[in-house]
Coordinates of C-alpha atoms in Angstrom, one line a residue:
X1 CA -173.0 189.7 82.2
X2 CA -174.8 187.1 84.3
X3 CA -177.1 186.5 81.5
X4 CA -174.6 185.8 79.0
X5 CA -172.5 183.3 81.7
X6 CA -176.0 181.4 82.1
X7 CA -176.6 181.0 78.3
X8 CA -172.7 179.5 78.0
X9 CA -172.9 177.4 80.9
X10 CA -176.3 175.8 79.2
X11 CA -174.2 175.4 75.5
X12 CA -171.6 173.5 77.7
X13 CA -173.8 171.2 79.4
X14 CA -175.7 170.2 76.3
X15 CA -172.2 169.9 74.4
X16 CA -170.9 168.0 77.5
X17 CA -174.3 165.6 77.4
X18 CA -173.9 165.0 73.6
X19 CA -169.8 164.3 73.6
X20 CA -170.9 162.0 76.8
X21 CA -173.5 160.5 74.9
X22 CA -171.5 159.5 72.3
X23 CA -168.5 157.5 74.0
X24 CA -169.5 153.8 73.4
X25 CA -167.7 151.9 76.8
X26 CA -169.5 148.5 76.0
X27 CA -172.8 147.0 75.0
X28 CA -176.3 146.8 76.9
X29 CA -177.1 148.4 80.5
X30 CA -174.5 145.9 82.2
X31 CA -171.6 147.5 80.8
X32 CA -172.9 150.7 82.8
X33 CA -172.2 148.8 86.0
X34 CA -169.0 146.8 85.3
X35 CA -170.3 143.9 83.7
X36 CA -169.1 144.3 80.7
X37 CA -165.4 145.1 81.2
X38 CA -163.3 142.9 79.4
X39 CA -159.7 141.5 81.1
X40 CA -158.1 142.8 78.0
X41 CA -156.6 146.8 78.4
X42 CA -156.6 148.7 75.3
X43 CA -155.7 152.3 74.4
X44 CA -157.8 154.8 73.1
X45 CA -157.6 155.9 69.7
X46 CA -159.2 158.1 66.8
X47 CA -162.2 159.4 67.9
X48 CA -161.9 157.8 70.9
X49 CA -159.1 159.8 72.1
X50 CA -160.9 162.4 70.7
X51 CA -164.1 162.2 72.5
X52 CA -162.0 161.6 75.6
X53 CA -160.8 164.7 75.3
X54 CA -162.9 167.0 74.5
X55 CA -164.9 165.4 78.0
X56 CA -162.2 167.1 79.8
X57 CA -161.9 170.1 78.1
X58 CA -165.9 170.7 78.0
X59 CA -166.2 169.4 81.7
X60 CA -163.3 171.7 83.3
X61 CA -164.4 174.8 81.2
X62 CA -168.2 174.2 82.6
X63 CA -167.2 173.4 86.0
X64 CA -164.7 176.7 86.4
X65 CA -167.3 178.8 84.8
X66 CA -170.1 177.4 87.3
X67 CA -168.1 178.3 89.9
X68 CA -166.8 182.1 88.6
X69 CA -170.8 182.8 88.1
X70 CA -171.1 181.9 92.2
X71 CA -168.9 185.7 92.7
X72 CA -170.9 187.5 89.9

């Protein structure tokens, strides 16, 4: 059992890497740090709202399983 939990939580990360990955916030290493925020707000749409998403879903399903594998 703790062998299979180990080979899912290693599926998430690299899922939760690559859906990371590809979210594009802005261009160059400033963006990373702020610089490249823009004063206008927009909302996230398409893929966007997509990728967003699935962030959550991947990084809440790895998290709770990380943490169920600490009682195994």
């Amino acid at each position: 059992m703790n062998f299979a939990i180990q080979i899912i939580l290693m599926i998430l990360s690299v899922l939760l890497i690559t859906v990371i990955l590809m979210q594009h916030k802005g261009a160059g290493l400033g963006a990373g740090f702020g610089g490249g925020s823009s004063p206008i707000v927009t909302t996230k749409r398409g893929l966007d709202l997509f990728l967003h998403k699935m962030t959550i879903g991947i990084s809440i399903a790895f998290f709770s399983l990380a943490f169920v594998s600490l009682f195994i």
